[in-house]
Amino acid sequence: MDIRFEKRDVLKNKPDENKLGFGKYMTDYMFICDWSKDLGWHDARIVPEGPIEIDPACMVLHYAQETFEGLKAYRTAEGKIQLFRPEMNAARMIRSNERLCMPAFPVEDFVEAVKALVKVEKDWVPSAADTSLYIRPYMFATESALGVHMASSYKFMILTCPVGAYYESGLDPVKIYVEDELVRAVDGGTGFTKCGGNYAGSIAGQVKAEKLGYEQVLWLDGAEKKYVEEVGSMNIMFKIDNEIWTAPAGRTVLPGVTRDSMLHILRDWGYTVHEEHLAIDDLMKAGLEGRLEEVFGTGTAAVISPVGELRYKDDVVVINNMKTGELTQKLYDTLTGIQWGKLEDKYGWTQPVE
Ligand SMILES: *Cc1c(COP(=O)(O)O)cnc(C)c1O
């Protein structure tokens, strides 16, 4: 891929590495590539980050043909920069795009574009503890038309922003509300894709949970509202009687890269892992009987998020006395150890950005 570079005159001031928060500061540059029926992918470029012009009839504004990804670049103790399994994100985006009738951006080009942009922005990769450069690839329909159809033009873009720990309070257990009315995904729908539309439909659940004093929503299956699926932007795992349970991914549940990595590590450690449907009634029962030992969410942004309380209808279950579980902590230390290059990467998951 030929990537054109357009320099900006004045670079931005970099924020304090200890006060980054999440997703607030965009770096100096962004990657853009256009697709049209006639030309395919063309005009790959890294240009100054800033507003882009789109037509008021731009199809994504009306019919939400949009997909995205999320990954990170990590600064190692030696000052090098590395990515974590970027091909997984590239391949997942192609599966999302297939479902939404959008063109595939090839895996090699995706990884090349990410590396090229991170290389340009290397001074933006922070080095304070728990910080990283968040990378947001996304694609959307750009054709101007008000009729519903597969668009004839698309844009693939990548933004980057330095981020701190997702939760300011560190590995503090969160309280989760089990949504028993609204649903996020149904079989045959777009649940397994990372698309903006899934999120648009989920905000009402998040608002409701927050009003009731909960930080996140645990979604049940869309057909029977009987089985646990995932949390907002994370997959979720349960440790019951020393075995691990998580919903099967790929149809209604998003196949998380963090989920896949955790399951690898857990199996490596000898745990029995059930990628099966788990009924909310059985989960709450295990909780009330004291057999629900640990619960944690997994995702790139927060890595791992311990869950300290679950509320389903009028039942409340407190997990591990609202403290981070031993296995949760060990998984966090192991995965972040590999990502920041502090532990040996025996799985071959990291790759340097030259
Ligand atoms: C991104 C996302 C996840 C987590 O996936 P990772 O690849 O681990 O970051 C889980 N669920 C949903 C709905 C997501 O959008």
Short mmCIF file of N, CA, C and O in Angstrom, two decimals, residues 36-115:
data_model
loop_
_atom_site.label_atom_id
_atom_site.label_comp_id
_atom_site.label_asym_id
_atom_site.label_seq_id
_atom_site.Cartn_x
_atom_site.Cartn_y
_atom_site.Cartn_z
N SER A 36 -14.32 3.14 -3.64
CA SER A 36 -15.46 3.35 -4.54
C SER A 36 -15.61 2.11 -5.39
O SER A 36 -14.67 1.31 -5.53
N LYS A 37 -16.79 1.96 -5.94
CA LYS A 37 -17.10 0.78 -6.76
C LYS A 37 -16.09 0.64 -7.89
O LYS A 37 -15.62 -0.45 -8.19
N ASP A 38 -15.74 1.76 -8.51
CA ASP A 38 -14.85 1.72 -9.67
C ASP A 38 -13.39 1.51 -9.30
O ASP A 38 -12.67 0.76 -9.95
N LEU A 39 -12.95 2.21 -8.26
CA LEU A 39 -11.52 2.21 -7.94
C LEU A 39 -11.12 1.24 -6.84
O LEU A 39 -9.94 0.99 -6.63
N GLY A 40 -12.08 0.71 -6.08
CA GLY A 40 -11.73 -0.10 -4.91
C GLY A 40 -11.08 0.81 -3.87
O GLY A 40 -11.35 2.01 -3.83
N TRP A 41 -10.16 0.25 -3.05
CA TRP A 41 -9.46 1.08 -2.06
C TRP A 41 -8.41 1.94 -2.77
O TRP A 41 -7.65 1.43 -3.59
N HIS A 42 -8.39 3.22 -2.46
CA HIS A 42 -7.41 4.11 -3.10
C HIS A 42 -7.15 5.34 -2.23
O HIS A 42 -7.93 5.64 -1.32
N ASP A 43 -6.07 6.04 -2.57
CA ASP A 43 -5.68 7.27 -1.88
C ASP A 43 -5.50 7.09 -0.36
O ASP A 43 -6.06 7.83 0.43
N ALA A 44 -4.67 6.11 0.02
CA ALA A 44 -4.33 5.93 1.44
C ALA A 44 -3.45 7.11 1.84
O ALA A 44 -2.52 7.46 1.12
N ARG A 45 -3.78 7.74 2.97
CA ARG A 45 -3.00 8.92 3.37
C ARG A 45 -3.01 9.12 4.88
O ARG A 45 -3.96 8.73 5.56
N ILE A 46 -1.93 9.72 5.37
CA ILE A 46 -1.86 10.13 6.78
C ILE A 46 -1.84 11.65 6.74
O ILE A 46 -0.94 12.25 6.14
N VAL A 47 -2.86 12.26 7.33
CA VAL A 47 -3.06 13.71 7.21
C VAL A 47 -3.30 14.32 8.59
O VAL A 47 -3.59 13.60 9.54
N PRO A 48 -3.20 15.66 8.71
CA PRO A 48 -3.46 16.28 10.01
C PRO A 48 -4.84 15.91 10.54
O PRO A 48 -5.82 15.93 9.79
N GLU A 49 -4.91 15.56 11.82
CA GLU A 49 -6.19 15.21 12.44
C GLU A 49 -7.06 16.45 12.50
O GLU A 49 -6.59 17.53 12.88
N GLY A 50 -8.31 16.32 12.12
CA GLY A 50 -9.22 17.45 12.17
C GLY A 50 -10.52 17.12 11.48
O GLY A 50 -10.68 16.02 10.96
N PRO A 51 -11.46 18.09 11.44
CA PRO A 51 -12.78 17.85 10.86
C PRO A 51 -12.69 17.41 9.40
O PRO A 51 -11.80 17.84 8.66
N ILE A 52 -13.63 16.57 9.00
CA ILE A 52 -13.73 16.20 7.59
C ILE A 52 -15.09 16.69 7.11
O ILE A 52 -16.02 16.84 7.89
N GLU A 53 -15.18 16.94 5.81
CA GLU A 53 -16.45 17.44 5.27
C GLU A 53 -17.27 16.27 4.73
O GLU A 53 -16.75 15.45 3.98
N ILE A 54 -18.53 16.18 5.12
CA ILE A 54 -19.40 15.18 4.51
C ILE A 54 -20.71 15.83 4.09
O ILE A 54 -21.13 16.82 4.67
N ASP A 55 -21.33 15.24 3.08
CA ASP A 55 -22.58 15.75 2.55
C ASP A 55 -23.71 15.49 3.56
O ASP A 55 -23.72 14.47 4.22
N PRO A 56 -24.69 16.41 3.65
CA PRO A 56 -25.82 16.17 4.57
C PRO A 56 -26.58 14.87 4.24
O PRO A 56 -27.22 14.30 5.11
N ALA A 57 -26.49 14.43 3.00
CA ALA A 57 -27.17 13.19 2.61
C ALA A 57 -26.26 11.96 2.75
O ALA A 57 -26.64 10.86 2.34
N CYS A 58 -25.10 12.15 3.33
CA CYS A 58 -24.14 11.06 3.54
C CYS A 58 -24.88 9.88 4.20
O CYS A 58 -25.52 10.02 5.25
N MET A 59 -24.81 8.71 3.56
CA MET A 59 -25.68 7.60 3.99
C MET A 59 -25.48 7.13 5.43
O MET A 59 -26.43 6.70 6.08
N VAL A 60 -24.26 7.25 5.95
CA VAL A 60 -24.05 6.76 7.32
C VAL A 60 -24.89 7.55 8.32
O VAL A 60 -25.34 7.03 9.35
N LEU A 61 -25.16 8.82 8.01
CA LEU A 61 -25.95 9.65 8.93
C LEU A 61 -27.41 9.22 8.98
O LEU A 61 -28.13 9.53 9.92
N HIS A 62 -27.84 8.49 7.96
CA HIS A 62 -29.25 8.09 7.88
C HIS A 62 -29.47 6.62 8.21
O HIS A 62 -30.43 6.27 8.89
N TYR A 63 -28.54 5.77 7.72
CA TYR A 63 -28.78 4.33 7.87
C TYR A 63 -27.69 3.60 8.65
O TYR A 63 -27.70 2.37 8.71
N ALA A 64 -26.75 4.36 9.22
CA ALA A 64 -25.79 3.81 10.19
C ALA A 64 -24.95 2.64 9.68
O ALA A 64 -24.66 1.72 10.43
N GLN A 65 -24.58 2.66 8.40
CA GLN A 65 -23.67 1.63 7.91
C GLN A 65 -22.27 2.00 8.40
O GLN A 65 -21.54 2.74 7.73
N GLU A 66 -21.92 1.52 9.56
CA GLU A 66 -20.64 1.89 10.20
C GLU A 66 -20.13 0.74 11.05
O GLU A 66 -20.90 0.10 11.77
N THR A 67 -18.83 0.47 10.96
CA THR A 67 -18.20 -0.53 11.83
C THR A 67 -16.92 0.08 12.41
O THR A 67 -16.40 1.05 11.86
N PHE A 68 -16.47 -0.49 13.51
CA PHE A 68 -15.23 0.05 14.09
C PHE A 68 -14.44 -1.04 14.79
O PHE A 68 -14.90 -2.17 14.91
N GLU A 69 -13.23 -0.68 15.22
CA GLU A 69 -12.37 -1.59 15.96
C GLU A 69 -11.72 -0.81 17.09
O GLU A 69 -11.79 0.43 17.14
N GLY A 70 -11.06 -1.51 17.99
CA GLY A 70 -10.35 -0.86 19.08
C GLY A 70 -9.18 -1.72 19.49
O GLY A 70 -9.35 -2.91 19.78
N LEU A 71 -7.97 -1.15 19.44
CA LEU A 71 -6.77 -1.87 19.89
C LEU A 71 -5.81 -0.84 20.46
O LEU A 71 -6.12 0.36 20.46
N LYS A 72 -4.68 -1.30 20.98
CA LYS A 72 -3.76 -0.38 21.64
C LYS A 72 -2.31 -0.62 21.23
O LYS A 72 -1.94 -1.75 20.90
N ALA A 73 -1.51 0.45 21.31
CA ALA A 73 -0.05 0.33 21.19
C ALA A 73 0.52 0.58 22.58
O ALA A 73 0.09 1.50 23.27
N TYR A 74 1.43 -0.29 22.99
CA TYR A 74 1.98 -0.25 24.35
C TYR A 74 3.46 0.13 24.33
O TYR A 74 4.22 -0.35 23.48
N ARG A 75 3.89 0.94 25.28
CA ARG A 75 5.30 1.31 25.42
C ARG A 75 5.94 0.35 26.42
O ARG A 75 5.48 0.22 27.55
N THR A 76 7.01 -0.35 26.00
CA THR A 76 7.68 -1.29 26.90
C THR A 76 8.69 -0.54 27.77
O THR A 76 9.00 0.63 27.52
N ALA A 77 9.21 -1.25 28.78
CA ALA A 77 10.17 -0.64 29.70
C ALA A 77 11.41 -0.16 28.95
O ALA A 77 12.06 0.81 29.33
N GLU A 78 11.77 -0.83 27.83
CA GLU A 78 12.96 -0.43 27.04
C GLU A 78 12.64 0.73 26.11
O GLU A 78 13.50 1.14 25.32
N GLY A 79 11.40 1.21 26.14
CA GLY A 79 11.05 2.35 25.30
C GLY A 79 10.55 1.95 23.91
O GLY A 79 10.25 2.80 23.08
N LYS A 80 10.47 0.64 23.65
CA LYS A 80 9.96 0.18 22.35
C LYS A 80 8.42 0.25 22.35
O LYS A 80 7.80 0.37 23.40
N ILE A 81 7.84 0.15 21.15
CA ILE A 81 6.38 0.19 21.03
C ILE A 81 5.91 -1.13 20.44
O ILE A 81 6.49 -1.62 19.47
N GLN A 82 4.85 -1.72 21.03
CA GLN A 82 4.33 -2.96 20.47
C GLN A 82 2.82 -3.01 20.41
O GLN A 82 2.12 -2.33 21.15
N LEU A 83 2.33 -3.82 19.47
CA LEU A 83 0.89 -4.03 19.28
C LEU A 83 0.53 -5.40 19.82
O LEU A 83 1.39 -6.28 19.92
N PHE A 84 -0.75 -5.60 20.13
CA PHE A 84 -1.22 -6.88 20.66
C PHE A 84 -2.22 -7.50 19.69
O PHE A 84 -3.31 -6.96 19.50
N ARG A 85 -1.85 -8.58 19.03
CA ARG A 85 -2.71 -9.35 18.13
C ARG A 85 -3.52 -8.49 17.14
O ARG A 85 -4.75 -8.67 17.03
N PRO A 86 -2.89 -7.56 16.43
CA PRO A 86 -3.66 -6.66 15.56
C PRO A 86 -4.40 -7.38 14.42
O PRO A 86 -5.44 -6.89 13.96
N GLU A 87 -3.88 -8.56 14.01
CA GLU A 87 -4.56 -9.31 12.93
C GLU A 87 -5.96 -9.75 13.36
O GLU A 87 -6.85 -9.91 12.53
N MET A 88 -6.13 -9.98 14.68
CA MET A 88 -7.45 -10.38 15.18
C MET A 88 -8.47 -9.26 14.96
O MET A 88 -9.61 -9.50 14.60
N ASN A 89 -8.04 -8.02 15.18
CA ASN A 89 -8.94 -6.88 14.96
C ASN A 89 -9.26 -6.73 13.48
O ASN A 89 -10.40 -6.47 13.10
N ALA A 90 -8.20 -6.90 12.66
CA ALA A 90 -8.38 -6.75 11.21
C ALA A 90 -9.37 -7.79 10.68
O ALA A 90 -10.27 -7.47 9.90
N ALA A 91 -9.20 -9.03 11.13
CA ALA A 91 -10.08 -10.11 10.66
C ALA A 91 -11.50 -9.92 11.17
O ALA A 91 -12.48 -10.17 10.46
N ARG A 92 -11.63 -9.44 12.41
CA ARG A 92 -12.97 -9.22 12.97
C ARG A 92 -13.68 -8.11 12.21
O ARG A 92 -14.88 -8.18 11.96
N MET A 93 -12.93 -7.08 11.82
CA MET A 93 -13.56 -5.99 11.09
C MET A 93 -14.09 -6.49 9.74
O MET A 93 -15.16 -6.07 9.29
N ILE A 94 -13.36 -7.41 9.13
CA ILE A 94 -13.83 -7.96 7.85
C ILE A 94 -15.14 -8.73 8.07
O ILE A 94 -16.08 -8.62 7.28
N ARG A 95 -15.23 -9.47 9.18
CA ARG A 95 -16.48 -10.20 9.47
C ARG A 95 -17.63 -9.23 9.77
O ARG A 95 -18.77 -9.45 9.35
N SER A 96 -17.33 -8.15 10.49
CA SER A 96 -18.36 -7.13 10.75
C SER A 96 -18.84 -6.55 9.43
O SER A 96 -20.04 -6.41 9.18
N ASN A 97 -17.87 -6.22 8.56
CA ASN A 97 -18.20 -5.57 7.30
C ASN A 97 -19.02 -6.48 6.38
O ASN A 97 -19.92 -6.01 5.69
N GLU A 98 -18.69 -7.76 6.39
CA GLU A 98 -19.46 -8.71 5.58
C GLU A 98 -20.93 -8.66 5.97
O GLU A 98 -21.81 -8.60 5.12
N ARG A 99 -21.19 -8.65 7.27
CA ARG A 99 -22.58 -8.66 7.75
C ARG A 99 -23.30 -7.36 7.38
O ARG A 99 -24.51 -7.36 7.13
N LEU A 100 -22.54 -6.25 7.36
CA LEU A 100 -23.16 -4.96 7.04
C LEU A 100 -23.02 -4.57 5.56
O LEU A 100 -23.29 -3.43 5.19
N CYS A 101 -22.62 -5.54 4.73
CA CYS A 101 -22.45 -5.31 3.28
C CYS A 101 -21.50 -4.16 2.99
O CYS A 101 -21.78 -3.30 2.14
N MET A 102 -20.38 -4.15 3.70
CA MET A 102 -19.35 -3.13 3.49
C MET A 102 -18.10 -3.81 2.95
O MET A 102 -17.88 -4.99 3.22
N PRO A 103 -17.25 -3.07 2.22
CA PRO A 103 -16.07 -3.71 1.63
C PRO A 103 -15.04 -4.12 2.69
O PRO A 103 -14.96 -3.49 3.75
N ALA A 104 -14.29 -5.17 2.39
CA ALA A 104 -13.25 -5.64 3.32
C ALA A 104 -12.00 -4.79 3.13
O ALA A 104 -11.59 -4.52 2.00
N PHE A 105 -11.40 -4.35 4.24
CA PHE A 105 -10.08 -3.72 4.17
C PHE A 105 -9.11 -4.85 4.50
O PHE A 105 -9.17 -5.41 5.61
N PRO A 106 -8.22 -5.25 3.57
CA PRO A 106 -7.40 -6.45 3.77
C PRO A 106 -6.59 -6.43 5.08
O PRO A 106 -6.11 -5.37 5.49
N VAL A 107 -6.44 -7.61 5.67
CA VAL A 107 -5.74 -7.74 6.96
C VAL A 107 -4.35 -7.10 6.91
O VAL A 107 -3.98 -6.31 7.79
N GLU A 108 -3.57 -7.40 5.85
CA GLU A 108 -2.18 -6.88 5.79
C GLU A 108 -2.19 -5.35 5.71
O GLU A 108 -1.35 -4.68 6.31
N ASP A 109 -3.14 -4.80 4.95
CA ASP A 109 -3.21 -3.35 4.81
C ASP A 109 -3.64 -2.69 6.12
O ASP A 109 -3.15 -1.62 6.48
N PHE A 110 -4.56 -3.35 6.83
CA PHE A 110 -5.03 -2.85 8.13
C PHE A 110 -3.84 -2.74 9.08
O PHE A 110 -3.59 -1.69 9.69
N VAL A 111 -3.07 -3.83 9.17
CA VAL A 111 -1.93 -3.83 10.11
C VAL A 111 -0.87 -2.82 9.65
O VAL A 111 -0.30 -2.10 10.47
N GLU A 112 -0.66 -2.75 8.34
CA GLU A 112 0.33 -1.80 7.81
C GLU A 112 -0.09 -0.35 8.11
O GLU A 112 0.73 0.47 8.53
N ALA A 113 -1.37 -0.05 7.93
CA ALA A 113 -1.87 1.30 8.19
C ALA A 113 -1.73 1.66 9.67
O ALA A 113 -1.30 2.77 10.02
N VAL A 114 -2.10 0.71 10.54
CA VAL A 114 -1.98 0.94 11.99
C VAL A 114 -0.53 1.22 12.35
O VAL A 114 -0.21 2.19 13.05
N LYS A 115 0.38 0.37 11.83
CA LYS A 115 1.80 0.54 12.16
C LYS A 115 2.34 1.86 11.63
O LYS A 115 3.10 2.55 12.32
#
